[in-house]
CSV table of C-alpha atoms and ligand atoms in Angstrom, one decimal:
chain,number,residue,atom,x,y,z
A,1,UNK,CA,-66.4,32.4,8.5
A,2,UNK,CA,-66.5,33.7,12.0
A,3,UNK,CA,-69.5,31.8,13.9
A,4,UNK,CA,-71.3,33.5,16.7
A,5,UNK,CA,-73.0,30.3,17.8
A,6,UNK,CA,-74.1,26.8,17.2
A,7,UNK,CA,-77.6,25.6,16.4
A,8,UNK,CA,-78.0,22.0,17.6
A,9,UNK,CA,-80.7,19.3,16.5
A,10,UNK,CA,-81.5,16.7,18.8
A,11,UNK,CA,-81.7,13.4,17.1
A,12,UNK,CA,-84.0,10.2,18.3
A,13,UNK,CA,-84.7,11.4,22.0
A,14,UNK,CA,-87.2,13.8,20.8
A,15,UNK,CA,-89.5,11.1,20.3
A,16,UNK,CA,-89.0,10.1,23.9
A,17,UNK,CA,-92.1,11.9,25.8
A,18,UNK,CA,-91.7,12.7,28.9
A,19,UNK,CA,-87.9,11.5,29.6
A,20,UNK,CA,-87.3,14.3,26.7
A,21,UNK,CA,-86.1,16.9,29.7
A,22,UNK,CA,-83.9,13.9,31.2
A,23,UNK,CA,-82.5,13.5,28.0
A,24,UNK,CA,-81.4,16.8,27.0
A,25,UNK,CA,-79.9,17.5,30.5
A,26,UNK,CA,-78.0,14.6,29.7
A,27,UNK,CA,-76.8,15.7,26.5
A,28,UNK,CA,-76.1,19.6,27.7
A,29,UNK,CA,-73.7,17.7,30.4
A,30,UNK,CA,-72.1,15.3,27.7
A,31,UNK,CA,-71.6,18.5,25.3
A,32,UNK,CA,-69.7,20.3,27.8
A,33,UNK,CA,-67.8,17.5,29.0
A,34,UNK,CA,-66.6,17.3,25.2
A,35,UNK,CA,-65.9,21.1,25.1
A,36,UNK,CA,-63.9,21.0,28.3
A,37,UNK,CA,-60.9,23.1,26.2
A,38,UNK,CA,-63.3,25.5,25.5
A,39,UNK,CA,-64.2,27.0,28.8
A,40,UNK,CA,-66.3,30.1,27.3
A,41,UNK,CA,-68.6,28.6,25.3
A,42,UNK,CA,-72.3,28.5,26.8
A,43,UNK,CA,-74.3,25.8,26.7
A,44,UNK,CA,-78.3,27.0,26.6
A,45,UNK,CA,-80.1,23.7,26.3
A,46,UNK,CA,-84.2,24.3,24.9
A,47,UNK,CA,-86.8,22.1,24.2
A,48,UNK,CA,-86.4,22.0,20.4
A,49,UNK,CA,-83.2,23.0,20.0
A,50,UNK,CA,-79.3,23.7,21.8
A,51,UNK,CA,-77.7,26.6,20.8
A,52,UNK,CA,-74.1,26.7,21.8
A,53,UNK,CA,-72.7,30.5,22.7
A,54,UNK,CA,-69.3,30.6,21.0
A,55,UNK,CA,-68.0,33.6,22.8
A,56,UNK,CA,-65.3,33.9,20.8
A,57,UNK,CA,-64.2,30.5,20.8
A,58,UNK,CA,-63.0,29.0,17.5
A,59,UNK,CA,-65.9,27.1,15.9
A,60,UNK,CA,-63.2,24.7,13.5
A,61,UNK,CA,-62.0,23.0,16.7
A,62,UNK,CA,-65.5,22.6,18.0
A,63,UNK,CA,-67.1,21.2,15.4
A,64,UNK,CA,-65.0,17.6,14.8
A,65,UNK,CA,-65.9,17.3,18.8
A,66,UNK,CA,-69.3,18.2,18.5
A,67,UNK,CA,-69.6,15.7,15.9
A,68,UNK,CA,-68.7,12.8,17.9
A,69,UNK,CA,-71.7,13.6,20.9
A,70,UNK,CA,-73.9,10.9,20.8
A,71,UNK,CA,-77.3,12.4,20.6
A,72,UNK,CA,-77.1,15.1,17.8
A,73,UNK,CA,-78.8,14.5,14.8
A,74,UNK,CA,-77.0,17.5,13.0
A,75,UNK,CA,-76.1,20.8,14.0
A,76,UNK,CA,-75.6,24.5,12.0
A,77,UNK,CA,-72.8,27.1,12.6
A,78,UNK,CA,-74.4,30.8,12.6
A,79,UNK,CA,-73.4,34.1,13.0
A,80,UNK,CA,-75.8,36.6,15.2
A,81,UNK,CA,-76.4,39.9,13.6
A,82,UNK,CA,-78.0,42.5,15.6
A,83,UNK,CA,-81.8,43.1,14.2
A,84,UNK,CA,-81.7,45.6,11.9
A,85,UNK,CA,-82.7,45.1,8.3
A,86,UNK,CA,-79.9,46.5,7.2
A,87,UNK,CA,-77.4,44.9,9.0
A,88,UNK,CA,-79.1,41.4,8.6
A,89,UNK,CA,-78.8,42.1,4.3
A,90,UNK,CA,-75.2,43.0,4.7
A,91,UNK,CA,-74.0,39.8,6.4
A,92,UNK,CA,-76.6,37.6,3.8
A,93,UNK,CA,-74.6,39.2,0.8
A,94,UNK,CA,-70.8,38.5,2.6
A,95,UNK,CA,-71.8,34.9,3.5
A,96,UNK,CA,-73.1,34.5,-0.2
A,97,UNK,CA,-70.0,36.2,-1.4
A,98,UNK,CA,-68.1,33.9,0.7
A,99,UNK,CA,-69.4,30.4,-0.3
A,100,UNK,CA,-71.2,30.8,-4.4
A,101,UNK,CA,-68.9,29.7,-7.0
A,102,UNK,CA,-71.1,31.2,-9.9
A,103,UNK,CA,-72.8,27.8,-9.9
A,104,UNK,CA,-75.3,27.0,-7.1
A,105,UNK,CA,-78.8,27.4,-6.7
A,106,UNK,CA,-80.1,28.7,-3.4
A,107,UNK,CA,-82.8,29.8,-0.9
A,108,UNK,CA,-83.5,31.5,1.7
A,109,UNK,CA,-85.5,29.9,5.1
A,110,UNK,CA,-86.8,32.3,7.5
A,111,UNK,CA,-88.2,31.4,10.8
A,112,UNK,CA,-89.5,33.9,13.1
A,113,UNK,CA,-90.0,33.4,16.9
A,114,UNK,CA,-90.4,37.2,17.5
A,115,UNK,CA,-93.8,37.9,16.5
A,116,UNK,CA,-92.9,42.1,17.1
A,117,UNK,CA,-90.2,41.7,14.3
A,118,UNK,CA,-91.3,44.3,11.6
A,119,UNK,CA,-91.2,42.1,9.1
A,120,UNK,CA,-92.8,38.3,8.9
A,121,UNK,CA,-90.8,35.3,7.4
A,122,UNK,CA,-92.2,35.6,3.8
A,123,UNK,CA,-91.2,39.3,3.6
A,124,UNK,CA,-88.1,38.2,5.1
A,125,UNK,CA,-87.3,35.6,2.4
A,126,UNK,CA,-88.0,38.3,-0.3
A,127,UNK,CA,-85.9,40.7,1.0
A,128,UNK,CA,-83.0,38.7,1.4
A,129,UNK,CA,-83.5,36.9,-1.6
A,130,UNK,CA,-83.7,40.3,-3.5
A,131,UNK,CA,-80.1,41.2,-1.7
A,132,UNK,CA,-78.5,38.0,-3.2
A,133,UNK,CA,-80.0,39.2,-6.8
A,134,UNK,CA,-78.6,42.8,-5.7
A,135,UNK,CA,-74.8,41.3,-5.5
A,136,UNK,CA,-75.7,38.2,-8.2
A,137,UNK,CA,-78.1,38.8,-11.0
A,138,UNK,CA,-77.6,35.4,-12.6
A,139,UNK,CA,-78.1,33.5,-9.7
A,140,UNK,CA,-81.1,31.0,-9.5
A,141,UNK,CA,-83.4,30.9,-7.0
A,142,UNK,CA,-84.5,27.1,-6.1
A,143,UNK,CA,-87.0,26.2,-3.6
A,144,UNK,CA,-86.8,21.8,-3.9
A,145,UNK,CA,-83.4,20.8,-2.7
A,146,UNK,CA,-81.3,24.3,-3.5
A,147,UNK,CA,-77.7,23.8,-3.2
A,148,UNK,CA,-77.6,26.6,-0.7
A,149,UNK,CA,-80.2,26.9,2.1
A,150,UNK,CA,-79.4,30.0,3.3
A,151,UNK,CA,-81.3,30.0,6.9
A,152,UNK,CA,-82.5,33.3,9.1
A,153,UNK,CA,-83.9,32.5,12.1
A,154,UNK,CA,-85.6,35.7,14.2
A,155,UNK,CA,-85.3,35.3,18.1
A,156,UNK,CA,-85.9,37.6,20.5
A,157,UNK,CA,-82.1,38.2,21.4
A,158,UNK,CA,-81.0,39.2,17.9
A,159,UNK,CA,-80.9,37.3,14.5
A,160,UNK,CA,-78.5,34.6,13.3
A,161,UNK,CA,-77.8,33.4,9.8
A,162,UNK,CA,-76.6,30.5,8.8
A,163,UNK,CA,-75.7,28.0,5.9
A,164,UNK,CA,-74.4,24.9,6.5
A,165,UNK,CA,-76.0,21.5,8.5
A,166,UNK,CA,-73.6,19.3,10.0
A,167,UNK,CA,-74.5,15.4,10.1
A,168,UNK,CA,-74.1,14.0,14.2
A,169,UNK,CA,-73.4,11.1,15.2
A,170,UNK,CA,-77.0,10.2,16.1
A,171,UNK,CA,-77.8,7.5,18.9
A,172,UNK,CA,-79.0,8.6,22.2
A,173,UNK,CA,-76.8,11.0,25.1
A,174,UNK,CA,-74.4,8.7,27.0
A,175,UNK,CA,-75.5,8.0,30.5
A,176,UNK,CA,-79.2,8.5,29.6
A,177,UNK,CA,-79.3,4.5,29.7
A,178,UNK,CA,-77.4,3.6,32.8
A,179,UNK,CA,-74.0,2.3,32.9
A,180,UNK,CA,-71.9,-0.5,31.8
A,181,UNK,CA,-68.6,-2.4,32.4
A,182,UNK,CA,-66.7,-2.9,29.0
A,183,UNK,CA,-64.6,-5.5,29.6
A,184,UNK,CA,-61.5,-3.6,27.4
A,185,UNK,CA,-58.6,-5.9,25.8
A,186,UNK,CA,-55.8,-4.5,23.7
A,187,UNK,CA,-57.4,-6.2,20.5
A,188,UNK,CA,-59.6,-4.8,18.1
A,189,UNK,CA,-63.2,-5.9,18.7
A,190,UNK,CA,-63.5,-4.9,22.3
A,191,UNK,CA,-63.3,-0.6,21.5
A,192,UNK,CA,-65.5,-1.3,18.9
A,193,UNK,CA,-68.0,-3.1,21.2
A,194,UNK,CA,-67.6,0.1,23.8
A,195,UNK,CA,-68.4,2.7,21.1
A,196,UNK,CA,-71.6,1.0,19.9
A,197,UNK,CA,-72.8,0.6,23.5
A,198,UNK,CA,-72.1,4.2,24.0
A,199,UNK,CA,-73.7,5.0,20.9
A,200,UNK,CA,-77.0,3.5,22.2
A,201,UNK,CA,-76.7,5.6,25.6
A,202,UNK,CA,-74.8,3.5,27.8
A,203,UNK,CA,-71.6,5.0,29.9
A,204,UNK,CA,-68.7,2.9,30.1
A,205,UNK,CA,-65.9,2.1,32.4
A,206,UNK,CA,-63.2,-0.1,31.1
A,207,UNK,CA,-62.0,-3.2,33.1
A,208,UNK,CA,-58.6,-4.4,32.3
A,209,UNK,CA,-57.0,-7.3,33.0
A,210,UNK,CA,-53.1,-7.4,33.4
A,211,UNK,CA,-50.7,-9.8,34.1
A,212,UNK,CA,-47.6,-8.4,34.8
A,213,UNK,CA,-44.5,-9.0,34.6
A,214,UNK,CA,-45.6,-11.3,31.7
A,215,UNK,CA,-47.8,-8.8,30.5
A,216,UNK,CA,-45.4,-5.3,29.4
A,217,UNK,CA,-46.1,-1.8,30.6
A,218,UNK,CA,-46.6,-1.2,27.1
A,219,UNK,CA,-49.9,-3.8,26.8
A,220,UNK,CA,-51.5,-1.6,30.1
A,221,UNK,CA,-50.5,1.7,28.2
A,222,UNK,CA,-52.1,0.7,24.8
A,223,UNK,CA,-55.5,-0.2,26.8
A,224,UNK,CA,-55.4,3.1,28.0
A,225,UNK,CA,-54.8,4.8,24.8
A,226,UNK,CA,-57.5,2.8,23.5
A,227,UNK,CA,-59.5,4.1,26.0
A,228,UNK,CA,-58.8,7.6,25.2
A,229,UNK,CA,-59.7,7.3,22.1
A,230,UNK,CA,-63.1,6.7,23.5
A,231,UNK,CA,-63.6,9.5,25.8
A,232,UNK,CA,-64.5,12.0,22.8
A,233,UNK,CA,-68.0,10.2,23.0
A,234,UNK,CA,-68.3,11.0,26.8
A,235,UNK,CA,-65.4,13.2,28.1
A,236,UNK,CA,-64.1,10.9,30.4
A,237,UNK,CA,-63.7,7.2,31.1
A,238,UNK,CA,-63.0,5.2,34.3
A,239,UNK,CA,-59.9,2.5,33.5
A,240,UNK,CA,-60.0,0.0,36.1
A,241,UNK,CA,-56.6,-2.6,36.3
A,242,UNK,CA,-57.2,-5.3,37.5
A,243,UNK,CA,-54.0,-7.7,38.9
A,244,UNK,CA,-54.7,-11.2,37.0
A,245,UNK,CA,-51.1,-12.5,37.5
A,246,UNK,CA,-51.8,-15.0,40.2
A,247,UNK,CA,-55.1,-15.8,38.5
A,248,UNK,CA,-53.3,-16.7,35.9
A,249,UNK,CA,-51.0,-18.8,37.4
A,250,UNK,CA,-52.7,-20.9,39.2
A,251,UNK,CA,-54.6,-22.0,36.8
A,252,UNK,CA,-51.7,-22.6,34.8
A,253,UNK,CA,-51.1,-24.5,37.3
A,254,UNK,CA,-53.8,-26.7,38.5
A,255,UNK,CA,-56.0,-27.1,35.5
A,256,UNK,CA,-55.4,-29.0,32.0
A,257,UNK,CA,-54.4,-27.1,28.9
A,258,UNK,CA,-57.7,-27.8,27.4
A,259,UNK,CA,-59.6,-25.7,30.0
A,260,UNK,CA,-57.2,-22.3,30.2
A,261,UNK,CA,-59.1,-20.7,28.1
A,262,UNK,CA,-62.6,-21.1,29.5
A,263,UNK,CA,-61.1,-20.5,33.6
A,264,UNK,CA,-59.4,-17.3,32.7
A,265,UNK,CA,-63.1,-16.3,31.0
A,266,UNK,CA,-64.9,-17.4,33.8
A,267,UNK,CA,-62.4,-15.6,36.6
A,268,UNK,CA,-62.5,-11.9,34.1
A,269,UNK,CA,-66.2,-12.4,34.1
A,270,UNK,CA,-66.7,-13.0,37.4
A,271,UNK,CA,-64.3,-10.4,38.6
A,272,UNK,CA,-66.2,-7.3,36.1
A,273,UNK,CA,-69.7,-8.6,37.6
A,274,UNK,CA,-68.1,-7.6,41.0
A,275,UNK,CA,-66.7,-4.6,40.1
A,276,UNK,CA,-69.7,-4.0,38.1
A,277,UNK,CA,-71.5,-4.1,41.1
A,278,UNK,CA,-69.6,-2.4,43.4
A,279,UNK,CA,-69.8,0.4,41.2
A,280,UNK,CA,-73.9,0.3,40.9
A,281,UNK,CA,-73.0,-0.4,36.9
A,282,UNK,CA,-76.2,-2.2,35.4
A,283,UNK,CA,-74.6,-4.7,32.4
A,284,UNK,CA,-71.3,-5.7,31.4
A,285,UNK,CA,-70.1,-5.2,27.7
A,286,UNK,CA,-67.4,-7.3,25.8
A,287,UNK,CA,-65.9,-7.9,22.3
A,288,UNK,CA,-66.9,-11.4,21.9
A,289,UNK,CA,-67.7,-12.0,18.5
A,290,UNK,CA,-69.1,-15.4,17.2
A,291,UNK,CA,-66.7,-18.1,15.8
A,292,UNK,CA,-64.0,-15.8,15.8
A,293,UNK,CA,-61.9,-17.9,17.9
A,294,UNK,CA,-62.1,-21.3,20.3
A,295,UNK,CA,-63.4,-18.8,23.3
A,296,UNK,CA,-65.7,-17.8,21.0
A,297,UNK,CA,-67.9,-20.5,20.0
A,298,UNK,CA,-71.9,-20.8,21.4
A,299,UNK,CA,-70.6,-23.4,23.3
A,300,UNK,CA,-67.4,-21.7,25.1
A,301,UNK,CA,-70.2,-18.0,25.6
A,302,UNK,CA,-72.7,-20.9,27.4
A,303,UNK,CA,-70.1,-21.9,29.8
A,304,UNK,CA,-68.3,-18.8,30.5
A,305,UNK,CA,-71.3,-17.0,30.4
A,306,UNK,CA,-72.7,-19.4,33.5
A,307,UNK,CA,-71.3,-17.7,36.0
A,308,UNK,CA,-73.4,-14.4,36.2
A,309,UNK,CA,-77.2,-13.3,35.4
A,310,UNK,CA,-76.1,-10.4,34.7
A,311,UNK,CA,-76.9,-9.4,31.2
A,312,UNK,CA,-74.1,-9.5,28.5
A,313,UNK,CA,-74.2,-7.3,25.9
A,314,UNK,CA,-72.0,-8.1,22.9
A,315,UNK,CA,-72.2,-5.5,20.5
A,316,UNK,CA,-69.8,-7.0,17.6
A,317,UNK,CA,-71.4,-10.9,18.4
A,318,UNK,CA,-73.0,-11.2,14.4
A,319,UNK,CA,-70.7,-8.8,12.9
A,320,UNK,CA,-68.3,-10.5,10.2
A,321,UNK,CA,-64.0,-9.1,11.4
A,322,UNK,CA,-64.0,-6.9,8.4
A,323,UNK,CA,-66.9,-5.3,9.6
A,324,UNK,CA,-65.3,-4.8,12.8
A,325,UNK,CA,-62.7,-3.6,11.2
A,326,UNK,CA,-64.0,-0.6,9.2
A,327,UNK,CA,-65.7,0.4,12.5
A,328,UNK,CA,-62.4,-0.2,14.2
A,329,UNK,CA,-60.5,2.3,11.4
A,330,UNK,CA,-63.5,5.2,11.6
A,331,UNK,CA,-63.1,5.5,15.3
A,332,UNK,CA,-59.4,5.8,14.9
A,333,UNK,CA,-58.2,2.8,17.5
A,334,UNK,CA,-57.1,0.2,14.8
A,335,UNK,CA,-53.3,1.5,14.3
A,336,UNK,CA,-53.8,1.7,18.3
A,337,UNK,CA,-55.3,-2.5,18.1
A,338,UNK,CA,-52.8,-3.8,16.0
A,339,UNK,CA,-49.9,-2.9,17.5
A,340,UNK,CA,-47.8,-6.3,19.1
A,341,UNK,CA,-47.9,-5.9,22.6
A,342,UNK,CA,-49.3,-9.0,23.7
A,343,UNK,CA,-51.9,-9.1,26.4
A,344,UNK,CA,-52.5,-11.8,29.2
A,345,UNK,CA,-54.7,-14.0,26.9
A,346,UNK,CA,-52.5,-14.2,24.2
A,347,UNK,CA,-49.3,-15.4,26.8
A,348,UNK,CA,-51.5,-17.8,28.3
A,349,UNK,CA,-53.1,-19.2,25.2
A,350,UNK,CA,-53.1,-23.2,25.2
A,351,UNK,CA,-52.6,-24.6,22.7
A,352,UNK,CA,-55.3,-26.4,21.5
A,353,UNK,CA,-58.4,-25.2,23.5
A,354,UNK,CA,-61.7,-26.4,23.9
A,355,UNK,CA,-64.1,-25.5,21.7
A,356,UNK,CA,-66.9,-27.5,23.5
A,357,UNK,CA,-65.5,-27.2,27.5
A,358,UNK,CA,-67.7,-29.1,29.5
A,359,UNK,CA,-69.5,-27.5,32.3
A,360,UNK,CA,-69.2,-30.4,34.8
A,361,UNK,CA,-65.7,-30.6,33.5
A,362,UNK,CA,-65.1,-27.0,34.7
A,363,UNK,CA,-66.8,-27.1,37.5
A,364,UNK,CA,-64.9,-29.9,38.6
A,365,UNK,CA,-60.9,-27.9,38.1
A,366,UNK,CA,-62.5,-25.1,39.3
A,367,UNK,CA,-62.7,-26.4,43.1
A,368,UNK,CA,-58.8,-27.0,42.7
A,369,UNK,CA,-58.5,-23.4,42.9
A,370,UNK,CA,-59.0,-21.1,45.7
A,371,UNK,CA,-61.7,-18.9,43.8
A,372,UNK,CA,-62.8,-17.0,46.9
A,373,UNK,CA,-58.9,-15.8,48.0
A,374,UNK,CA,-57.8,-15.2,44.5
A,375,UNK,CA,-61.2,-13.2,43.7
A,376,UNK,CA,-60.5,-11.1,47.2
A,377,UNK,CA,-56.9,-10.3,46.3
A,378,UNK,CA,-57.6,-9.0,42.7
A,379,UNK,CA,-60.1,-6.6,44.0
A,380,UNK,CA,-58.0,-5.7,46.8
A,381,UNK,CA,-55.7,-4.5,43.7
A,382,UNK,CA,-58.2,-2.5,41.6
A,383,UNK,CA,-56.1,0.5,40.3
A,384,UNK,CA,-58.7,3.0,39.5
A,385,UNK,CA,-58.0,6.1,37.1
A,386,UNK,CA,-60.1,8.6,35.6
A,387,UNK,CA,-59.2,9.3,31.6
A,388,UNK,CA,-60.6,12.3,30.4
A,389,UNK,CA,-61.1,13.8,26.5
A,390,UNK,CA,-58.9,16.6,27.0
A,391,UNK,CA,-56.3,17.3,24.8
A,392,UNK,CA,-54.5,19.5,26.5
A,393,UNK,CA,-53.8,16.9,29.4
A,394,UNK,CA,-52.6,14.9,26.7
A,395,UNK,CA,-50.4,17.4,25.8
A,396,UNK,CA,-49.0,17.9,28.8
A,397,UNK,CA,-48.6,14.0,29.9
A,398,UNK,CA,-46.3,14.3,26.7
A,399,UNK,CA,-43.9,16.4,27.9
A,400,UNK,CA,-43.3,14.1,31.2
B,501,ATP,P1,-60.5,-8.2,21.3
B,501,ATP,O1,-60.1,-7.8,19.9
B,501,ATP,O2,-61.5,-7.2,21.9
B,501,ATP,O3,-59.2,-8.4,22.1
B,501,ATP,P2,-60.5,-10.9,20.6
B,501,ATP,O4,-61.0,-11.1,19.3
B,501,ATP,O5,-59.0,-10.8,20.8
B,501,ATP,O6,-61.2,-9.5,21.2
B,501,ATP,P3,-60.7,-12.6,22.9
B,501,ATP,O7,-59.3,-12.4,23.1
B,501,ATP,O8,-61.3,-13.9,22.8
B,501,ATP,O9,-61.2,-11.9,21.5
B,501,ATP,O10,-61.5,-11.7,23.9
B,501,ATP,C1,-62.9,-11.7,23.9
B,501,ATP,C2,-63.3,-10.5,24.8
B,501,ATP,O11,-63.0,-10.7,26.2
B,501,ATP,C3,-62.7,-9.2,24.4
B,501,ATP,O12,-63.3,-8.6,23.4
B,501,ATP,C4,-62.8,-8.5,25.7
B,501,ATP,O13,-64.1,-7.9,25.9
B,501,ATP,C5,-62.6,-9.5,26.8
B,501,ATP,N1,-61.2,-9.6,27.1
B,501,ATP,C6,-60.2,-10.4,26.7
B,501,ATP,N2,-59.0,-10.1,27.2
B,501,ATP,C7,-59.2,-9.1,28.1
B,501,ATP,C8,-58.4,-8.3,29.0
B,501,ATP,N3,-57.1,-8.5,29.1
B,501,ATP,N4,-59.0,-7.4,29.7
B,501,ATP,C9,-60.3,-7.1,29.6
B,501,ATP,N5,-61.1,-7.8,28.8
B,501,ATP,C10,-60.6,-8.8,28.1
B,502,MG,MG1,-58.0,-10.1,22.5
């Protein structure tokens, strides 16, 4: 079927009052960002609806992006037909032709928004419903739950038909709550965490911590991919490195095994609140999920978690691994997760950390390290880049 345009429901923000027009601003922007391989489609963003202008674009590539914008409830493929009785039949019957099997039931759902149309939206049901029976005698007419909802809407700029309502991904636009910094490992959890905070409206940039040379190219480059595989959500994603080498090894260094784990939290933590801050972002996100491992008990989150106000959202925190998982495998970054490239944490792992670090304890190795100079030279090395959803940049990086 060759679609003309797309006919977009907004999903939860239309209960939101008088943000509404902030809202769908936001989620105009975010559905172009997605479509940026698709240069002529239009974007006309109304009050009730979206309707995305096709111009010839090709509505199968469209609509596995489309599906993935936060903020759509569903959305319905249709073809414009100029408005002329006539013509409007004649595409009715070759959609119908098209999609019945002999078997269905179906109906037809007008809605008019051009009062001067000769003919209101009950005579409009009749008279395409009398075309169907025209083509297909036996077929029955249902108006609870047809199988086919066969949909003519009236506007003033012509008349488009339609058939088919695609489920969205729901939650609210990106960006429409403010930005966050997900604090982006190469395992499985953190993605996951990043999705569902986009999901609820927040924009993302990914902080990464590296530690080369005992961290490979191939760790950095799997955090990126991971990170692409989030930018259908949004369209593009700032990955921010951040040199942890010397970080690492100084507490390596200068503290006992026992407290590794919690330092290295405490110095990513404080080093994304900076970065959080310099970049005017409002919370930071991470993968932490409960009991999962030794830096993740209540009591390891209470000390690590001591060094900034700033609120910490954990979106996987109560969420059992398998379900993590399953999330992990519908946004396509598990493959991406599970490959063996290890990252900084899992080099530097202790052996036996604490599960119950001591604050004073901490505290107390901490002033054996020169927090200030090491927090100054990491963000001295921030390597900033910009990751976008296209896939033709993809394409071509490829070929390189
Ligand atoms: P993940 O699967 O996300 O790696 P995990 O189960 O391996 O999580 P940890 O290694 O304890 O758990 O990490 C907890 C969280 O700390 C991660 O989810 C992530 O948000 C953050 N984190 C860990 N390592 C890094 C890193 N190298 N860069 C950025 N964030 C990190
Ligand atoms: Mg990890």
């Amino acid at each position: 079927m060759k679609y003309t345009e797309i006919m977009v429901r907004y999903g939860e923000l239309s209960t939101k009052g008088k943000n509404r027009n902030i809202f769908i601003t936001r989620l105009a922007s975010n559905v172009k960002k997605s479509l940026v391989d698709f240069p002529n489609v239009k974007v006309k963003a109304e009050r009730d609806r979206m309707h995305l202008l096709l111009n010839g674009e090709d509505s199968t590539a469209i609509i596995p992006l489309l599906k993935k914008v936060f903020g759509i409830q569903n959305f319905s493929p249709s073809i414009y037909v100029e408005k002329d009785i006539e013509a409007i039949k004649a595409m009715a019957q070759s959609i119908m032709r098209e999609i019945y099997t002999g078997k269905e039931t179906f109906k037809i759902t007008t809605k008019r928004s051009d009062r001067d149309f000769i003919q209101d939206s009950n005579e409009l049901n009749l008279t395409l419903g009398n075309a169907i029976f025209d083509i297909f005698p036996n077929i029955k007419a249902q108006m609870k739950k047809p199988d086919i909802n066969l949909r003519l809407e009236i506007r003033v700029d012509g008349a488009y038909l339609s058939y088919e309502t695609i489920q969205g991904a729901g939650g609210l636009p990106v960006g429409s709550a403010g930005k966050g910094m997900l604090m982006l490992s190469g395992g499985i959890d953190s993605p996951v965490a990043g999705y569902y905070a986009m999901k609820r409206g927040v924009a993302i940039e990914a902080v990464h911590f590296a530690s080369p040379p005992y961290t490979s190219e191939q760790a950095l480059q799997k955090a990126k991919d991971l990170t692409k595989k989030l930018t259908p959500y949004v369209g593009g994603i700032q990955f921010i490195e951040v040199p942890f080498t010397e970080i690492q090894e100084e507490i390596k260094n200068h503290v006992p095994q026992g407290y590794w784990m919690t330092i290295t939290r405490r110095m990513m933590m404080r080093l994304t609140d900076l970065i959080r801050e310099q970049r005017k972002g409002l919370v930071i996100i991470n993968g932490e999920s409960l009991g999962q491992v030794a830096s993740q008990t209540l009591h390891s989150m209470v000390a690590i978690n001591e060094v900034t106000t700033t609120p910490v959202i954990r979106p996987v925190a109560t969420m059992d691994k398998l379900e993590i998982i399953a999330v992990a495998e519908k946004i396509d970054t598990f493959e991406l997760s599970i490959l063996p490239f290890e990252d900084c944490c899992t080099i530097f792992a202790p052996p036996q950390p604490k599960t119950r670090p001591r604050l004073d304890k901490v505290q107390q190795y901490e002033e054996r390290l020169d927090l200030e100079g090491m927090i100054e030279r990491a963000m001295a090395g921030l390597k900033i880049s910009e990751i976008s959803a296209s896939q033709a940049e993809e394409d071509f990086s490829d070929l390189l």
